[in-house]
Tab-separated table of C-alpha atoms and ligand atoms in Angstrom:
chain	number	residue	atom	x	y	z
A	1	MET	CA	98.107	140.060	97.924
A	2	THR	CA	95.310	138.324	96.016
A	3	ASP	CA	94.314	134.689	95.445
A	4	THR	CA	94.032	133.135	91.992
A	5	PRO	CA	92.236	135.195	89.316
A	6	THR	CA	89.848	133.188	87.295
A	7	ALA	CA	88.781	134.089	83.808
A	8	PRO	CA	84.989	134.594	83.473
A	9	ALA	CA	83.576	131.944	81.186
A	10	ASP	CA	81.337	133.056	78.296
A	11	GLY	CA	77.776	131.798	78.060
A	12	ARG	CA	78.219	128.878	75.541
A	13	GLY	CA	81.439	127.598	77.169
A	14	LEU	CA	79.904	127.740	80.508
A	15	ARG	CA	76.696	125.939	79.415
A	16	ASP	CA	78.794	123.121	77.858
A	17	ARG	CA	80.961	122.809	80.955
A	18	ILE	CA	77.998	122.605	83.271
A	19	ALA	CA	76.312	120.016	80.997
A	20	ALA	CA	79.517	117.893	80.934
A	21	GLU	CA	79.794	118.077	84.746
A	22	LEU	CA	76.214	117.149	85.317
A	23	GLU	CA	76.533	114.206	83.030
A	24	ARG	CA	79.852	112.961	84.377
A	25	THR	CA	78.497	113.260	87.936
A	26	ARG	CA	75.266	111.354	87.123
A	27	ALA	CA	77.356	108.573	85.515
A	28	ARG	CA	79.054	108.123	88.901
A	29	THR	CA	75.812	108.137	90.785
A	30	THR	CA	74.344	105.544	88.445
A	31	LEU	CA	77.325	103.234	88.741
A	32	LEU	CA	77.227	103.363	92.490
A	33	THR	CA	73.416	102.644	92.614
A	34	GLU	CA	73.360	100.061	89.949
A	35	ALA	CA	76.145	97.920	91.430
A	36	VAL	CA	73.819	96.302	93.847
A	37	ASP	CA	70.200	94.999	93.722
A	38	ASP	CA	67.106	96.710	95.121
A	39	GLY	CA	67.265	95.035	98.532
A	40	GLU	CA	70.740	96.393	99.052
A	41	LEU	CA	69.706	99.752	97.948
A	42	MET	CA	66.875	99.934	100.538
A	43	ARG	CA	68.722	98.436	103.358
A	44	GLN	CA	70.667	100.510	105.942
A	45	HIS	CA	74.178	99.178	106.005
A	46	SER	CA	75.215	101.205	109.090
A	47	PRO	CA	73.339	103.468	111.465
A	48	LEU	CA	75.754	106.201	110.384
A	49	MET	CA	74.660	106.059	106.782
A	50	SER	CA	71.422	106.384	104.855
A	51	PRO	CA	70.045	103.592	102.658
A	52	LEU	CA	71.639	104.268	99.206
A	53	VAL	CA	68.162	104.872	97.744
A	54	TRP	CA	67.781	107.785	100.227
A	55	ASP	CA	70.962	109.451	98.912
A	56	LEU	CA	69.731	108.829	95.420
A	57	ALA	CA	66.423	110.547	95.690
A	58	HIS	CA	67.855	113.295	98.015
A	59	VAL	CA	70.298	114.242	95.234
A	60	GLY	CA	67.462	114.626	92.913
A	61	ASN	CA	65.331	116.586	95.341
A	62	GLN	CA	68.207	119.181	96.024
A	63	GLU	CA	68.527	119.505	92.193
A	64	GLU	CA	64.814	120.171	91.972
A	65	LEU	CA	64.740	122.582	94.852
A	66	TRP	CA	67.715	124.732	93.715
A	67	LEU	CA	67.655	124.514	89.987
A	68	VAL	CA	64.157	123.641	88.796
A	69	ARG	CA	62.218	125.663	91.428
A	70	ASP	CA	64.648	128.390	92.664
A	71	VAL	CA	66.862	129.285	89.713
A	72	GLY	CA	64.272	128.243	87.044
A	73	GLY	CA	61.158	129.432	88.794
A	74	ARG	CA	59.347	126.343	87.411
A	75	GLU	CA	56.433	124.353	88.888
A	76	PRO	CA	57.531	121.631	91.464
A	77	VAL	CA	58.025	118.127	90.027
A	78	ARG	CA	56.983	116.611	93.308
A	79	CYS	CA	56.493	118.750	96.414
A	80	ASP	CA	55.117	115.816	98.330
A	81	ILE	CA	58.604	114.361	99.093
A	82	ASP	CA	60.558	117.396	100.209
A	83	GLU	CA	60.266	116.516	103.925
A	84	LEU	CA	61.383	112.849	103.340
A	85	TYR	CA	64.603	114.032	101.692
A	86	ASP	CA	65.339	116.924	104.033
A	87	ALA	CA	68.458	115.846	105.976
A	88	PHE	CA	67.650	118.065	108.850
A	89	LYS	CA	64.133	116.737	109.300
A	90	GLN	CA	65.176	113.013	108.994
A	91	PRO	CA	68.073	111.785	111.190
A	92	ARG	CA	70.073	109.064	109.385
A	93	ARG	CA	69.087	106.352	111.795
A	94	ASP	CA	65.369	106.894	111.000
A	95	ARG	CA	65.729	107.013	107.252
A	96	PRO	CA	65.243	103.323	106.553
A	97	ALA	CA	61.863	103.407	108.192
A	98	LEU	CA	60.443	106.221	105.977
A	99	PRO	CA	58.225	105.576	103.053
A	100	LEU	CA	61.010	106.139	100.613
A	101	LEU	CA	60.619	106.103	96.801
A	102	PRO	CA	61.531	102.555	95.630
A	103	PRO	CA	64.604	102.498	93.404
A	104	ALA	CA	62.751	102.498	90.058
A	105	GLU	CA	60.601	105.522	91.218
A	106	ALA	CA	63.731	107.345	92.482
A	107	ARG	CA	65.530	106.812	89.201
A	108	ALA	CA	62.496	108.120	87.239
A	109	TYR	CA	62.241	111.147	89.509
A	110	LEU	CA	65.914	111.987	89.009
A	111	ALA	CA	65.539	111.698	85.211
A	112	THR	CA	62.461	114.039	85.165
A	113	VAL	CA	64.369	116.573	87.227
A	114	ARG	CA	67.385	116.344	85.078
A	115	ASP	CA	65.374	116.877	81.839
A	116	LYS	CA	63.998	120.034	83.248
A	117	VAL	CA	67.466	121.204	84.279
A	118	TYR	CA	68.779	120.635	80.774
A	119	ASP	CA	65.845	122.645	79.380
A	120	LEU	CA	66.647	125.400	81.824
A	121	LEU	CA	70.348	125.400	80.983
A	122	ASP	CA	69.475	125.915	77.367
A	123	ARG	CA	67.495	129.035	78.018
A	124	ILE	CA	69.150	130.653	81.110
A	125	ALA	CA	70.982	133.901	80.822
A	126	PHE	CA	73.962	133.871	83.121
A	127	ASP	CA	73.282	137.303	84.480
A	128	ASN	CA	74.801	138.774	87.701
A	129	ARG	CA	72.173	137.494	90.091
A	130	ARG	CA	74.393	135.813	92.629
A	131	LEU	CA	72.902	132.356	92.376
A	132	VAL	CA	73.347	132.207	88.529
A	133	ALA	CA	76.482	134.266	87.994
A	134	ASP	CA	79.237	131.931	86.656
A	135	GLY	CA	76.716	129.037	87.005
A	136	PHE	CA	77.161	129.009	90.775
A	137	ALA	CA	73.968	127.113	91.596
A	138	PHE	CA	74.755	124.468	88.930
A	139	GLY	CA	78.283	124.085	90.434
A	140	MET	CA	76.866	123.809	93.886
A	141	ILE	CA	74.440	120.998	92.706
A	142	VAL	CA	77.185	119.217	90.934
A	143	GLN	CA	79.306	119.357	94.112
A	144	HIS	CA	76.383	118.259	96.189
A	145	GLU	CA	75.764	115.146	94.074
A	146	GLN	CA	79.492	114.391	94.082
A	147	GLN	CA	79.565	114.696	97.908
A	148	HIS	CA	76.795	112.193	98.158
A	149	ASP	CA	78.681	109.914	95.656
A	150	GLU	CA	81.516	109.912	98.179
A	151	THR	CA	79.034	109.197	100.983
A	152	MET	CA	77.541	106.349	98.936
A	153	LEU	CA	81.139	104.982	98.344
A	154	ALA	CA	81.576	105.016	102.113
A	155	THR	CA	78.333	103.066	102.536
A	156	HIS	CA	79.533	100.474	100.017
A	157	GLN	CA	82.644	100.074	102.109
A	158	LEU	CA	80.503	99.346	105.138
A	159	ARG	CA	78.382	96.735	103.346
A	160	SER	CA	79.007	93.062	104.089
A	161	GLY	CA	78.875	90.574	101.422
A	162	PRO	CA	80.725	90.064	98.116
A	163	ALA	CA	82.426	93.024	96.311
A	164	ALA	CA	80.135	95.028	94.066
A	165	LEU	CA	82.656	97.743	92.853
A	166	HIS	CA	85.776	97.172	90.781
A	167	ALA	CA	88.596	99.490	89.759
A	168	PRO	CA	92.230	99.118	88.847
A	169	PRO	CA	94.884	99.629	91.578
A	170	PRO	CA	96.438	103.033	92.023
A	171	PRO	CA	99.859	103.788	90.493
A	172	GLU	CA	103.046	102.617	92.038
A	173	PRO	CA	105.558	105.088	93.661
A	174	ALA	CA	107.575	107.044	91.102
A	175	THR	CA	109.654	109.025	93.522
A	176	ARG	CA	110.611	109.243	97.294
A	177	ALA	CA	108.159	111.250	99.433
A	178	ALA	CA	109.381	111.033	102.999
A	179	GLY	CA	110.537	113.264	105.906
A	180	GLU	CA	109.430	116.818	106.499
A	181	VAL	CA	109.293	120.009	104.637
A	182	LEU	CA	110.084	123.374	106.127
A	183	VAL	CA	107.510	126.080	105.357
A	184	PRO	CA	109.013	129.431	106.115
A	185	ALA	CA	107.449	132.045	108.345
A	186	GLY	CA	105.283	134.730	106.777
A	187	PRO	CA	101.803	135.647	105.499
A	188	PHE	CA	99.725	133.956	102.819
A	189	VAL	CA	96.199	134.246	101.472
A	190	MET	CA	93.787	131.663	102.866
A	191	GLY	CA	90.400	131.133	101.314
A	192	THR	CA	89.139	132.713	98.077
A	193	ASP	CA	86.983	135.551	96.683
A	194	THR	CA	87.536	134.591	93.041
A	195	ASP	CA	87.013	130.800	92.619
A	196	PRO	CA	83.476	130.894	91.059
A	197	TRP	CA	82.246	127.564	92.371
A	198	ALA	CA	83.870	127.845	95.794
A	199	LEU	CA	81.342	127.361	98.585
A	200	ASP	CA	80.453	129.948	101.290
A	201	ASN	CA	82.853	128.455	104.003
A	202	GLU	CA	85.858	128.913	101.649
A	203	ARG	CA	85.221	132.681	101.492
A	204	PRO	CA	86.405	135.366	101.938
A	205	ALA	CA	90.061	135.434	101.056
A	206	HIS	CA	92.112	136.680	104.046
A	207	ARG	CA	95.694	137.098	105.056
A	208	VAL	CA	97.105	134.754	107.673
A	209	ASP	CA	100.657	135.150	109.065
A	210	LEU	CA	102.209	131.899	110.232
A	211	PRO	CA	105.393	131.188	112.156
A	212	ALA	CA	107.737	128.684	110.426
A	213	TYR	CA	106.684	125.043	110.734
A	214	LEU	CA	107.613	121.610	109.396
A	215	ILE	CA	105.037	119.396	107.749
A	216	ASP	CA	105.246	115.825	106.502
A	217	ALA	CA	106.056	115.413	102.861
A	218	ALA	CA	103.479	112.699	102.647
A	219	PRO	CA	100.469	111.412	104.669
A	220	VAL	CA	101.269	108.963	107.571
A	221	THR	CA	101.530	105.486	106.129
A	222	ASN	CA	100.284	102.163	107.276
A	223	GLY	CA	103.795	101.181	108.117
A	224	ALA	CA	104.301	104.141	110.430
A	225	TYR	CA	100.900	103.627	111.984
A	226	ARG	CA	101.590	99.904	112.567
A	227	GLU	CA	104.632	100.919	114.727
A	228	PHE	CA	102.360	103.069	116.877
A	229	ILE	CA	100.129	100.031	117.297
A	230	ALA	CA	103.035	97.628	117.990
A	231	ASP	CA	104.421	100.085	120.583
A	232	GLY	CA	101.196	99.860	122.529
A	233	GLY	CA	99.948	103.257	121.442
A	234	TYR	CA	96.276	102.232	121.832
A	235	ASP	CA	96.961	101.215	125.500
A	236	GLU	CA	98.883	104.305	126.568
A	237	PRO	CA	96.591	107.095	127.852
A	238	ARG	CA	99.361	109.606	127.862
A	239	TRP	CA	99.252	109.855	123.969
A	240	TRP	CA	95.540	110.529	124.005
A	241	SER	CA	93.524	113.660	124.768
A	242	GLY	CA	90.909	113.249	127.575
A	243	PRO	CA	87.938	112.911	125.156
A	244	GLY	CA	90.116	110.805	122.908
A	245	TRP	CA	90.947	108.312	125.568
A	246	ARG	CA	87.353	108.158	126.724
A	247	HIS	CA	86.264	107.399	123.141
A	248	ARG	CA	89.138	104.828	122.706
A	249	GLN	CA	87.815	103.046	125.862
A	250	GLU	CA	84.164	103.162	125.050
A	251	ALA	CA	84.494	102.246	121.345
A	252	GLY	CA	87.189	99.592	122.165
A	253	LEU	CA	89.500	100.970	119.474
A	254	SER	CA	92.711	98.936	118.735
A	255	ALA	CA	93.415	99.577	115.068
A	256	PRO	CA	91.974	101.525	112.067
A	257	MET	CA	88.516	100.553	111.188
A	258	HIS	CA	88.244	97.549	108.668
A	259	TRP	CA	91.601	96.098	109.967
A	260	ARG	CA	92.067	92.699	111.547
A	261	ARG	CA	95.079	90.748	112.628
A	262	ASP	CA	96.496	88.401	110.095
A	263	GLY	CA	99.311	86.145	111.337
A	264	ASP	CA	102.062	88.627	112.476
A	265	GLY	CA	100.681	91.364	110.295
A	266	TRP	CA	97.382	93.065	109.467
A	267	ALA	CA	94.715	92.714	106.826
A	268	TYR	CA	92.362	95.397	105.629
A	269	ARG	CA	88.856	94.814	104.104
A	270	ARG	CA	88.172	97.161	101.333
A	271	PHE	CA	84.930	97.028	99.356
A	272	GLY	CA	84.341	93.301	100.213
A	273	ARG	CA	87.848	91.955	99.746
A	274	TRP	CA	90.505	91.246	102.410
A	275	THR	CA	94.024	92.369	101.400
A	276	ALA	CA	97.317	92.563	103.291
A	277	VAL	CA	97.942	95.999	104.734
A	278	ARG	CA	100.552	97.620	102.585
A	279	ASP	CA	103.164	99.634	104.485
A	280	ASP	CA	103.733	102.493	102.042
A	281	GLU	CA	99.991	103.360	101.537
A	282	PRO	CA	98.518	106.259	103.596
A	283	VAL	CA	96.593	105.011	106.552
A	284	VAL	CA	92.861	105.432	106.109
A	285	HIS	CA	89.689	105.029	108.324
A	286	VAL	CA	91.200	106.561	111.378
A	287	CYS	CA	89.284	109.116	113.554
A	288	PHE	CA	90.654	112.431	114.722
A	289	HIS	CA	91.415	111.047	118.199
A	290	GLU	CA	93.559	108.257	116.698
A	291	ALA	CA	95.380	110.787	114.472
A	292	GLN	CA	96.047	113.042	117.412
A	293	ALA	CA	97.300	110.145	119.568
A	294	TYR	CA	99.609	108.961	116.833
A	295	ALA	CA	101.022	112.519	116.447
A	296	ALA	CA	101.750	112.823	120.210
A	297	TRP	CA	103.389	109.402	120.262
A	298	ALA	CA	105.622	110.551	117.275
A	299	GLY	CA	106.617	113.648	119.094
A	300	ARG	CA	104.549	115.811	116.648
A	301	ARG	CA	101.090	117.372	116.321
A	302	LEU	CA	98.459	117.660	113.737
A	303	PRO	CA	98.743	120.742	111.370
A	304	THR	CA	96.315	123.551	111.804
A	305	GLU	CA	93.928	124.143	108.892
A	306	ALA	CA	95.984	127.249	107.904
A	307	GLU	CA	99.201	125.230	107.950
A	308	TRP	CA	97.673	122.666	105.686
A	309	GLU	CA	96.410	125.299	103.215
A	310	LYS	CA	99.640	127.249	103.148
A	311	ALA	CA	101.584	124.029	102.415
A	312	ALA	CA	99.097	123.257	99.580
A	313	ARG	CA	98.631	126.717	98.023
A	314	TRP	CA	101.469	129.090	98.766
A	315	ASP	CA	103.896	129.570	95.952
A	316	PRO	CA	107.243	130.725	97.341
A	317	ALA	CA	108.330	132.180	93.893
A	318	THR	CA	105.395	134.628	93.610
A	319	GLY	CA	103.917	134.733	97.112
A	320	ARG	CA	100.597	133.975	95.477
A	321	SER	CA	98.061	131.266	96.684
A	322	ARG	CA	97.249	128.844	93.910
A	323	ARG	CA	94.181	126.655	93.435
A	324	TYR	CA	96.058	123.337	93.946
A	325	PRO	CA	99.573	122.281	95.116
A	326	TRP	CA	100.744	121.886	91.443
A	327	GLY	CA	99.289	125.223	90.247
A	328	ASP	CA	96.018	126.445	88.895
A	329	ASP	CA	95.219	123.564	86.428
A	330	GLU	CA	92.384	121.274	86.991
A	331	PRO	CA	93.480	117.924	88.470
A	332	THR	CA	94.306	115.224	85.992
A	333	ALA	CA	95.096	111.500	86.618
A	334	ALA	CA	98.814	112.458	86.875
A	335	HIS	CA	98.242	114.821	89.701
A	336	ALA	CA	96.232	113.122	92.306
A	337	ASN	CA	94.220	109.995	93.249
A	338	LEU	CA	90.689	111.371	92.916
A	339	GLY	CA	87.377	110.611	91.491
A	340	GLN	CA	86.948	106.879	92.525
A	341	ARG	CA	89.258	105.908	89.665
A	342	HIS	CA	90.969	103.659	92.279
A	343	LEU	CA	89.295	102.332	95.312
A	344	TRP	CA	92.122	102.935	97.859
A	345	PRO	CA	94.969	105.323	98.571
A	346	ALA	CA	98.049	105.271	96.371
A	347	PRO	CA	101.404	104.512	97.924
A	348	VAL	CA	103.362	107.578	98.883
A	349	GLY	CA	105.499	108.924	95.993
A	350	ALA	CA	102.949	107.934	93.358
A	351	TYR	CA	102.135	111.428	92.331
A	352	PRO	CA	105.329	113.483	91.836
A	353	ALA	CA	103.426	115.820	89.466
A	354	GLY	CA	101.051	116.694	92.166
A	355	ALA	CA	103.575	117.912	94.576
A	356	SER	CA	103.724	121.463	95.855
A	357	PRO	CA	106.639	123.785	95.058
A	358	LEU	CA	108.107	123.126	98.491
A	359	GLY	CA	107.900	119.349	97.829
A	360	VAL	CA	104.778	118.327	99.769
A	361	HIS	CA	103.097	115.297	98.234
A	362	GLN	CA	99.583	113.921	97.993
A	363	LEU	CA	97.924	116.869	99.657
A	364	VAL	CA	94.947	116.482	97.339
A	365	GLY	CA	93.438	113.010	96.914
A	366	ASP	CA	94.214	109.662	98.562
A	367	VAL	CA	92.824	110.488	102.070
A	368	TRP	CA	91.044	113.344	103.727
A	369	GLU	CA	93.511	114.769	106.267
A	370	TRP	CA	92.416	115.698	109.847
A	371	THR	CA	93.486	119.049	111.045
A	372	SER	CA	93.712	120.431	114.549
A	373	THR	CA	91.207	123.214	113.707
A	374	THR	CA	87.489	123.183	114.681
A	375	PHE	CA	85.031	124.292	111.914
A	376	ARG	CA	84.302	128.059	111.937
A	377	GLY	CA	83.593	130.856	109.454
A	378	TYR	CA	86.438	132.858	108.200
A	379	PRO	CA	86.516	136.573	109.276
A	380	GLY	CA	83.742	138.175	107.229
A	381	PHE	CA	81.863	134.936	106.523
A	382	ALA	CA	78.419	135.232	105.118
A	383	ALA	CA	76.136	132.137	104.591
A	384	PHE	CA	75.309	131.644	100.939
A	385	PRO	CA	72.878	130.492	99.625
A	386	TYR	CA	71.706	128.585	102.816
A	387	ARG	CA	72.689	128.426	106.413
A	388	GLU	CA	72.370	124.649	106.438
A	389	TYR	CA	75.278	124.023	104.140
A	390	SER	CA	77.950	125.302	106.510
A	391	GLU	CA	76.900	127.734	109.169
A	392	VAL	CA	74.764	125.521	111.348
A	393	PHE	CA	77.921	123.242	111.775
A	394	PHE	CA	80.234	125.979	112.954
A	395	GLY	CA	81.522	125.421	116.452
A	396	ALA	CA	83.818	123.232	118.560
A	397	GLU	CA	81.952	119.964	117.665
A	398	TYR	CA	83.513	119.434	114.297
A	399	GLN	CA	87.090	119.038	113.193
A	400	VAL	CA	88.134	120.328	109.738
A	401	LEU	CA	89.495	117.797	107.183
A	402	ARG	CA	91.304	118.946	104.007
A	403	GLY	CA	92.460	117.655	100.629
A	404	GLY	CA	89.923	115.068	99.399
A	405	SER	CA	90.207	111.348	99.172
A	406	PHE	CA	90.393	108.756	96.424
A	407	GLY	CA	86.517	108.857	96.699
A	408	THR	CA	86.277	112.606	96.104
A	409	ASP	CA	85.585	114.039	92.634
A	410	ARG	CA	87.739	116.849	91.356
A	411	ALA	CA	84.685	119.097	91.261
A	412	ALA	CA	84.324	118.756	95.030
A	413	CYS	CA	87.827	119.471	96.159
A	414	ARG	CA	90.495	122.099	95.683
A	415	GLY	CA	93.154	123.918	97.822
A	416	THR	CA	90.458	125.941	99.576
A	417	PHE	CA	87.854	123.204	100.015
A	418	ARG	CA	86.857	122.508	103.605
A	419	ASN	CA	85.234	119.291	104.864
A	420	TRP	CA	84.288	118.604	108.560
A	421	ASP	CA	83.150	115.757	110.682
A	422	TYR	CA	82.914	114.672	114.284
A	423	PRO	CA	86.274	113.708	115.903
A	424	VAL	CA	85.048	110.119	116.442
A	425	ARG	CA	84.064	109.365	112.883
A	426	ARG	CA	86.195	107.023	110.791
A	427	GLN	CA	83.785	105.576	108.185
A	428	ILE	CA	84.971	108.393	105.912
A	429	PHE	CA	88.166	107.997	103.925
A	430	SER	CA	90.181	109.865	106.632
A	431	GLY	CA	93.879	109.823	107.301
A	432	PHE	CA	96.392	112.608	108.258
A	433	ARG	CA	99.895	113.986	108.220
A	434	CYS	CA	101.830	115.470	111.035
A	435	ALA	CA	103.579	118.824	111.661
A	436	ARG	CA	105.661	120.513	114.303
A	437	ASP	CA	106.956	123.995	115.067
A	438	ALA	CA	110.177	124.866	113.398
A	439	ASP	CA	112.989	125.554	115.969
A	440	ALA	CA	114.563	128.970	115.993
A	441	GLU	CA	117.479	127.940	113.778
A	442	GLN	CA	115.296	126.502	111.126
A	443	ALA	CA	112.925	129.381	111.188
A	444	HIS	CA	115.675	132.000	110.482
A	445	PRO	CA	118.176	130.172	108.347
B	501	LIG	C1	80.630	118.664	103.614
B	501	LIG	C2	80.662	116.269	103.513
B	501	LIG	C3	80.239	117.385	105.521
B	501	LIG	O1	77.847	115.133	103.705
B	501	LIG	O2	77.285	116.170	105.470
B	501	LIG	C4	75.841	116.905	101.603
B	501	LIG	C5	78.062	117.641	102.484
B	501	LIG	N1	75.914	118.755	102.654
B	501	LIG	N2	74.554	117.310	101.676
B	501	LIG	C6	77.880	116.151	104.346
B	501	LIG	C7	76.700	117.767	102.216
B	501	LIG	C8	74.596	118.540	102.298
B	501	LIG	C9	78.534	117.362	103.808
B	501	LIG	N3	79.949	117.387	104.106
B	502	LIG	FE1	72.834	116.478	100.866
């Protein structure tokens, strides 16, 4: 059993592809940081987030560290600012007080670094040094910038004041996506050895044997979640874990973040505008504890990370694990709600072309999905190229999320991609789906 083979790209094709990805990514960063004025860029909109201008220069600094200095062996552009933009040396809450580069200086710094990277890209030989083979370091930097673009989008969602971002609404449902799907018992390949831009925590590929289970055909919707609220779910300790209930009490949780009562119903503030909560959209801005409590109330549970990945990648016809639910092809606008094309989740049933062979919808895009698994290395994990990307976060403190949201770029998500966060966090674009064990009859039809 192997995972998806990927054809090696030749030098020219790879160079062009990297240049295109760098450019596309920078256009997104530019849009997110030109949508508001300098005051808004410098301000901290939530203690959970950096000022946007910190993310901006941090993106340039990582690009300088890995591509200009490490891969390129060039002289530093600015070594005086490394400390300021080191996420481990500067806790988020302290970042607004730092002597940060003002927006114009940050933009000039990014442009200087990027010019050097294009120069490097023109000359580099993609030999088999691990950092440069298949353009890995460039892919890592593209993904890093895209990850910060999603973080900056979450910061925009936390801003008060009038809307600064605009996008067309997501597509309407084209099919029914409801109920559960049975995933039969048996082994599948989890993780990857062959995806050239997969990050260290997605490796190595390994066999996982799972008993049969049922998983929701679509993420849990606002309509379903409203029933949990209406049934008093937030006031019933028996649905919550011990730590979940403590957090619910301390934080005073009573509905997803950004919701407020509106007559008999609910409204949801997204990017500066209040809109009625739409029942057929996946619920977003819930923490792991809320997801877990909902699942208990519904007589279900959250899927494990392996269950999520098998539902997303396993092809029953061949037994092979594919890159995405729909196959190995890169996501297009028909497959999934990704890339900030739309600013909220699409109603369930909006992406029939993105469903898995077993009929599981919207696994990729729309909302990150909480799983019941804590973040650990796979058997045989080796940190690469730095421990601070993944390894320092391994342990029971972080829950894994899968699939990517409407705010995630296609370069930074795939069937193997792993995200993680604290179980109390909900400023990210997080939702969930439920699962349960198959009963004996369903498991052996
Ligand atoms: C993978 C999203 C948890 O934002 O903390 C950005 C990505 N790592 N810069 C994060 C990341 C370093 C990371 N997450
Ligand atoms: Fe970073």
